[in-house]
Amino acid sequence: MARREKMTIPQRVGDPLEIDYSAPAADFGPLARDRIPVRSIRESDLRVLSAIDERITGRDRRDYFERKLAEAISESDLRVSLVAELDGQPVGFIMARVDLGEFGRMESAAVLDTIGIDPEFRGRGVGRALLTQLLVNLGSLRVDKILTEVDWFDGDLLGFLARCGFRPSTRLSFAYSVP
């Protein structure tokens, strides 16, 4: 007679064997994405998005945005780069890409590499609306993790991400300056 193994049922939420489908969705309050219209990014957004970014960073990064928009629009089948509008004008954006693995490890993750909210519209829920819609889009693609990197000294962005549930990763990024 074969020996029967006793099946154990995880007893606490967070146990790696348990999936908690009752956990609240990350919608950050009363449907932020319903109060502020969010749509897919378009090529015609380039000028406005680079202007918002320049107001935030103080630098002209139009070339960067040209590359990112080309990637988001023509090089990717997965549309996860979004724009938020108020009164018909873009006031914020979030750019992400789906990554099926890196460094030899397979995982379904998205990389959030750019987010910007026009300084005049901060504190109005624009960032939460963008992030909420991004989470909905990524959830439909069965992406289970979002990765990003943040400048340690960017307290506003660190605070926003922390309030939205982001936590430090178990991975460490290393840099080496080539002489």
PDB file of C-alpha atoms in Angstrom:
ATOM      1  CA  MET A   1       0.000   0.000   0.000  1.00  0.00           C
ATOM      2  CA  ALA A   2       1.372   3.398  -0.987  1.00  0.00           C
ATOM      3  CA  ARG A   3       2.057   5.920   1.708  1.00  0.00           C
ATOM      4  CA  ARG A   4      -0.371   8.854   1.571  1.00  0.00           C
ATOM      5  CA  GLU A   5       0.999  12.313   2.168  1.00  0.00           C
ATOM      6  CA  LYS A   6      -1.146  14.574   4.262  1.00  0.00           C
ATOM      7  CA  MET A   7      -2.144  17.668   2.306  1.00  0.00           C
ATOM      8  CA  THR A   8      -1.687  20.823   4.320  1.00  0.00           C
ATOM      9  CA  ILE A   9      -3.738  23.897   3.690  1.00  0.00           C
ATOM     10  CA  PRO A  10      -1.997  27.220   4.249  1.00  0.00           C
ATOM     11  CA  GLN A  11      -3.470  28.985   7.255  1.00  0.00           C
ATOM     12  CA  ARG A  12      -2.373  32.553   6.739  1.00  0.00           C
ATOM     13  CA  VAL A  13      -2.718  35.089   3.976  1.00  0.00           C
ATOM     14  CA  GLY A  14       0.635  35.717   2.388  1.00  0.00           C
ATOM     15  CA  ASP A  15       1.684  32.073   2.523  1.00  0.00           C
ATOM     16  CA  PRO A  16       3.298  31.454  -0.879  1.00  0.00           C
ATOM     17  CA  LEU A  17       0.965  28.505  -1.492  1.00  0.00           C
ATOM     18  CA  GLU A  18      -2.207  30.482  -0.900  1.00  0.00           C
ATOM     19  CA  ILE A  19      -3.821  32.777  -3.421  1.00  0.00           C
ATOM     20  CA  ASP A  20      -5.999  35.375  -1.752  1.00  0.00           C
ATOM     21  CA  TYR A  21      -8.669  36.331  -4.257  1.00  0.00           C
ATOM     22  CA  SER A  22     -10.519  38.352  -1.637  1.00  0.00           C
ATOM     23  CA  ALA A  23      -7.815  41.002  -1.367  1.00  0.00           C
ATOM     24  CA  PRO A  24      -9.098  44.413  -2.439  1.00  0.00           C
ATOM     25  CA  ALA A  25      -8.144  45.573  -5.911  1.00  0.00           C
ATOM     26  CA  ALA A  26      -5.533  48.316  -6.066  1.00  0.00           C
ATOM     27  CA  ASP A  27      -7.911  51.031  -7.223  1.00  0.00           C
ATOM     28  CA  PHE A  28      -6.808  53.719  -4.746  1.00  0.00           C
ATOM     29  CA  GLY A  29     -10.210  54.993  -3.721  1.00  0.00           C
ATOM     30  CA  PRO A  30     -13.330  55.770  -5.679  1.00  0.00           C
ATOM     31  CA  LEU A  31     -12.242  54.686  -9.142  1.00  0.00           C
ATOM     32  CA  ALA A  32      -9.599  57.290  -9.820  1.00  0.00           C
ATOM     33  CA  ARG A  33      -9.468  56.255 -13.454  1.00  0.00           C
ATOM     34  CA  ASP A  34     -13.206  56.996 -13.814  1.00  0.00           C
ATOM     35  CA  ARG A  35     -12.856  60.551 -12.503  1.00  0.00           C
ATOM     36  CA  ILE A  36      -9.907  61.389 -14.750  1.00  0.00           C
ATOM     37  CA  PRO A  37      -9.986  60.101 -18.338  1.00  0.00           C
ATOM     38  CA  VAL A  38      -7.008  57.891 -19.204  1.00  0.00           C
ATOM     39  CA  ARG A  39      -6.264  56.715 -22.743  1.00  0.00           C
ATOM     40  CA  SER A  40      -3.520  55.046 -24.749  1.00  0.00           C
ATOM     41  CA  ILE A  41      -0.638  57.260 -25.712  1.00  0.00           C
ATOM     42  CA  ARG A  42      -0.616  58.677 -29.255  1.00  0.00           C
ATOM     43  CA  GLU A  43       2.138  59.982 -31.476  1.00  0.00           C
ATOM     44  CA  SER A  44       0.506  63.428 -31.422  1.00  0.00           C
ATOM     45  CA  ASP A  45       1.165  63.587 -27.634  1.00  0.00           C
ATOM     46  CA  LEU A  46       4.928  64.031 -28.099  1.00  0.00           C
ATOM     47  CA  ARG A  47       5.061  67.822 -27.830  1.00  0.00           C
ATOM     48  CA  VAL A  48       2.817  68.056 -24.764  1.00  0.00           C
ATOM     49  CA  LEU A  49       4.449  65.147 -22.915  1.00  0.00           C
ATOM     50  CA  SER A  50       7.964  66.441 -23.466  1.00  0.00           C
ATOM     51  CA  ALA A  51       6.799  69.912 -22.298  1.00  0.00           C
ATOM     52  CA  ILE A  52       5.331  68.403 -19.090  1.00  0.00           C
ATOM     53  CA  ASP A  53       8.572  66.505 -18.528  1.00  0.00           C
ATOM     54  CA  GLU A  54      10.633  69.676 -19.046  1.00  0.00           C
ATOM     55  CA  ARG A  55       8.521  71.514 -16.441  1.00  0.00           C
ATOM     56  CA  ILE A  56       9.241  68.646 -14.015  1.00  0.00           C
ATOM     57  CA  THR A  57      12.935  68.018 -14.730  1.00  0.00           C
ATOM     58  CA  GLY A  58      14.095  71.357 -16.091  1.00  0.00           C
ATOM     59  CA  ARG A  59      15.658  69.526 -19.056  1.00  0.00           C
ATOM     60  CA  ASP A  60      14.635  69.112 -22.687  1.00  0.00           C
ATOM     61  CA  ARG A  61      14.354  65.358 -23.215  1.00  0.00           C
ATOM     62  CA  ARG A  62      12.402  65.421 -26.483  1.00  0.00           C
ATOM     63  CA  ASP A  63      14.749  62.859 -28.085  1.00  0.00           C
ATOM     64  CA  TYR A  64      14.084  60.453 -25.215  1.00  0.00           C
ATOM     65  CA  PHE A  65      10.328  60.883 -25.637  1.00  0.00           C
ATOM     66  CA  GLU A  66      10.559  60.405 -29.391  1.00  0.00           C
ATOM     67  CA  ARG A  67      12.254  57.035 -28.790  1.00  0.00           C
ATOM     68  CA  LYS A  68       9.814  56.031 -26.040  1.00  0.00           C
ATOM     69  CA  LEU A  69       6.776  56.953 -28.138  1.00  0.00           C
ATOM     70  CA  ALA A  70       8.115  55.067 -31.149  1.00  0.00           C
ATOM     71  CA  GLU A  71       8.638  52.028 -28.922  1.00  0.00           C
ATOM     72  CA  ALA A  72       5.190  52.320 -27.343  1.00  0.00           C
ATOM     73  CA  ILE A  73       3.334  52.856 -30.610  1.00  0.00           C
ATOM     74  CA  SER A  74       5.089  50.867 -33.292  1.00  0.00           C
ATOM     75  CA  GLU A  75       7.455  48.395 -31.654  1.00  0.00           C
ATOM     76  CA  SER A  76       5.139  46.934 -29.047  1.00  0.00           C
ATOM     77  CA  ASP A  77       1.998  44.880 -29.406  1.00  0.00           C
ATOM     78  CA  LEU A  78       1.188  45.523 -25.759  1.00  0.00           C
ATOM     79  CA  ARG A  79      -0.209  49.023 -25.240  1.00  0.00           C
ATOM     80  CA  VAL A  80       0.573  49.958 -21.659  1.00  0.00           C
ATOM     81  CA  SER A  81       1.715  53.554 -22.088  1.00  0.00           C
ATOM     82  CA  LEU A  82      -1.056  55.928 -21.081  1.00  0.00           C
ATOM     83  CA  VAL A  83      -2.019  59.605 -20.935  1.00  0.00           C
ATOM     84  CA  ALA A  84      -4.395  61.293 -18.467  1.00  0.00           C
ATOM     85  CA  GLU A  85      -6.460  64.255 -19.618  1.00  0.00           C
ATOM     86  CA  LEU A  86      -8.367  67.022 -17.881  1.00  0.00           C
ATOM     87  CA  ASP A  87     -10.511  69.383 -19.927  1.00  0.00           C
ATOM     88  CA  GLY A  88      -9.315  67.610 -23.072  1.00  0.00           C
ATOM     89  CA  GLN A  89      -5.627  68.364 -22.420  1.00  0.00           C
ATOM     90  CA  PRO A  90      -2.919  65.856 -21.440  1.00  0.00           C
ATOM     91  CA  VAL A  91      -1.846  66.504 -17.845  1.00  0.00           C
ATOM     92  CA  GLY A  92       0.120  63.352 -17.088  1.00  0.00           C
ATOM     93  CA  PHE A  93       1.549  60.174 -18.551  1.00  0.00           C
ATOM     94  CA  ILE A  94       2.879  56.777 -17.589  1.00  0.00           C
ATOM     95  CA  MET A  95       5.065  54.600 -19.824  1.00  0.00           C
ATOM     96  CA  ALA A  96       5.641  50.926 -19.201  1.00  0.00           C
ATOM     97  CA  ARG A  97       6.611  47.845 -21.147  1.00  0.00           C
ATOM     98  CA  VAL A  98       5.866  44.195 -20.548  1.00  0.00           C
ATOM     99  CA  ASP A  99       8.945  42.084 -19.913  1.00  0.00           C
ATOM    100  CA  LEU A 100       8.771  38.299 -19.917  1.00  0.00           C
ATOM    101  CA  GLY A 101      12.051  37.928 -18.067  1.00  0.00           C
ATOM    102  CA  GLU A 102      15.517  39.280 -17.631  1.00  0.00           C
ATOM    103  CA  PHE A 103      18.878  38.024 -16.481  1.00  0.00           C
ATOM    104  CA  GLY A 104      17.896  34.475 -17.493  1.00  0.00           C
ATOM    105  CA  ARG A 105      14.801  34.314 -15.262  1.00  0.00           C
ATOM    106  CA  MET A 106      11.319  33.931 -16.699  1.00  0.00           C
ATOM    107  CA  GLU A 107       8.685  36.085 -15.070  1.00  0.00           C
ATOM    108  CA  SER A 108       5.747  38.112 -16.234  1.00  0.00           C
ATOM    109  CA  ALA A 109       6.607  41.634 -15.176  1.00  0.00           C
ATOM    110  CA  ALA A 110       6.144  45.149 -16.438  1.00  0.00           C
ATOM    111  CA  VAL A 111       8.809  47.793 -16.220  1.00  0.00           C
ATOM    112  CA  LEU A 112       7.522  51.261 -15.392  1.00  0.00           C
ATOM    113  CA  ASP A 113      10.176  53.542 -16.778  1.00  0.00           C
ATOM    114  CA  THR A 114       8.560  56.980 -17.017  1.00  0.00           C
ATOM    115  CA  ILE A 115       5.799  58.791 -15.149  1.00  0.00           C
ATOM    116  CA  GLY A 116       5.084  62.486 -15.177  1.00  0.00           C
ATOM    117  CA  ILE A 117       2.323  64.734 -13.875  1.00  0.00           C
ATOM    118  CA  ASP A 118       2.123  68.380 -14.882  1.00  0.00           C
ATOM    119  CA  PRO A 119       3.119  70.278 -11.709  1.00  0.00           C
ATOM    120  CA  GLU A 120      -0.048  72.405 -11.982  1.00  0.00           C
ATOM    121  CA  PHE A 121      -2.191  69.246 -11.657  1.00  0.00           C
ATOM    122  CA  ARG A 122      -0.430  67.428  -8.820  1.00  0.00           C
ATOM    123  CA  GLY A 123      -2.576  66.420  -5.893  1.00  0.00           C
ATOM    124  CA  ARG A 124      -5.675  65.941  -8.050  1.00  0.00           C
ATOM    125  CA  GLY A 125      -5.467  62.153  -8.448  1.00  0.00           C
ATOM    126  CA  VAL A 126      -3.865  62.147 -11.907  1.00  0.00           C
ATOM    127  CA  GLY A 127      -1.021  59.822 -10.896  1.00  0.00           C
ATOM    128  CA  ARG A 128      -3.412  57.415  -9.178  1.00  0.00           C
ATOM    129  CA  ALA A 129      -5.718  57.402 -12.197  1.00  0.00           C
ATOM    130  CA  LEU A 130      -2.789  56.544 -14.465  1.00  0.00           C
ATOM    131  CA  LEU A 131      -1.446  53.846 -12.166  1.00  0.00           C
ATOM    132  CA  THR A 132      -4.914  52.347 -11.625  1.00  0.00           C
ATOM    133  CA  GLN A 133      -5.546  52.051 -15.371  1.00  0.00           C
ATOM    134  CA  LEU A 134      -2.060  50.642 -15.875  1.00  0.00           C
ATOM    135  CA  LEU A 135      -2.808  47.972 -13.250  1.00  0.00           C
ATOM    136  CA  VAL A 136      -6.076  47.077 -14.992  1.00  0.00           C
ATOM    137  CA  ASN A 137      -4.316  46.788 -18.359  1.00  0.00           C
ATOM    138  CA  LEU A 138      -1.468  44.729 -16.932  1.00  0.00           C
ATOM    139  CA  GLY A 139      -3.860  42.492 -15.020  1.00  0.00           C
ATOM    140  CA  SER A 140      -5.647  41.606 -18.245  1.00  0.00           C
ATOM    141  CA  LEU A 141      -2.255  40.604 -19.665  1.00  0.00           C
ATOM    142  CA  ARG A 142      -1.630  38.411 -16.590  1.00  0.00           C
ATOM    143  CA  VAL A 143       1.333  40.498 -15.524  1.00  0.00           C
ATOM    144  CA  ASP A 144       1.886  39.956 -11.829  1.00  0.00           C
ATOM    145  CA  LYS A 145       4.601  42.466 -10.962  1.00  0.00           C
ATOM    146  CA  ILE A 146       5.675  46.014 -11.817  1.00  0.00           C
ATOM    147  CA  LEU A 147       9.330  46.941 -11.500  1.00  0.00           C
ATOM    148  CA  THR A 148      10.778  50.428 -11.528  1.00  0.00           C
ATOM    149  CA  GLU A 149      13.835  52.359 -10.406  1.00  0.00           C
ATOM    150  CA  VAL A 150      13.672  55.653  -8.567  1.00  0.00           C
ATOM    151  CA  ASP A 151      16.305  58.201  -7.658  1.00  0.00           C
ATOM    152  CA  TRP A 152      16.851  57.813  -3.920  1.00  0.00           C
ATOM    153  CA  PHE A 153      16.637  61.603  -3.525  1.00  0.00           C
ATOM    154  CA  ASP A 154      13.307  62.003  -5.376  1.00  0.00           C
ATOM    155  CA  GLY A 155      11.177  62.146  -2.238  1.00  0.00           C
ATOM    156  CA  ASP A 156       7.966  63.108  -4.060  1.00  0.00           C
ATOM    157  CA  LEU A 157       8.087  60.088  -6.368  1.00  0.00           C
ATOM    158  CA  LEU A 158       9.231  57.744  -3.594  1.00  0.00           C
ATOM    159  CA  GLY A 159       6.336  58.923  -1.433  1.00  0.00           C
ATOM    160  CA  PHE A 160       3.800  58.530  -4.245  1.00  0.00           C
ATOM    161  CA  LEU A 161       4.950  55.000  -5.053  1.00  0.00           C
ATOM    162  CA  ALA A 162       4.954  54.032  -1.358  1.00  0.00           C
ATOM    163  CA  ARG A 163       1.382  55.342  -0.926  1.00  0.00           C
ATOM    164  CA  CYS A 164       0.379  53.252  -3.944  1.00  0.00           C
ATOM    165  CA  GLY A 165       1.798  50.069  -2.428  1.00  0.00           C
ATOM    166  CA  PHE A 166       5.238  49.846  -4.026  1.00  0.00           C
ATOM    167  CA  ARG A 167       7.945  48.475  -1.755  1.00  0.00           C
ATOM    168  CA  PRO A 168      11.716  48.128  -2.131  1.00  0.00           C
ATOM    169  CA  SER A 169      12.663  45.098  -4.171  1.00  0.00           C
ATOM    170  CA  THR A 170      14.810  42.254  -2.955  1.00  0.00           C
ATOM    171  CA  ARG A 171      17.064  42.925  -5.935  1.00  0.00           C
ATOM    172  CA  LEU A 172      19.905  45.404  -5.739  1.00  0.00           C
ATOM    173  CA  SER A 173      20.965  47.562  -8.654  1.00  0.00           C
ATOM    174  CA  PHE A 174      24.684  48.095  -8.999  1.00  0.00           C
ATOM    175  CA  ALA A 175      26.513  50.729 -10.990  1.00  0.00           C
ATOM    176  CA  TYR A 176      30.135  50.944 -12.000  1.00  0.00           C
ATOM    177  CA  SER A 177      31.693  54.073 -13.462  1.00  0.00           C
ATOM    178  CA  VAL A 178      33.970  53.100 -16.330  1.00  0.00           C
ATOM    179  CA  PRO A 179      37.232  55.058 -16.074  1.00  0.00           C
TER     180      PRO A 179
END
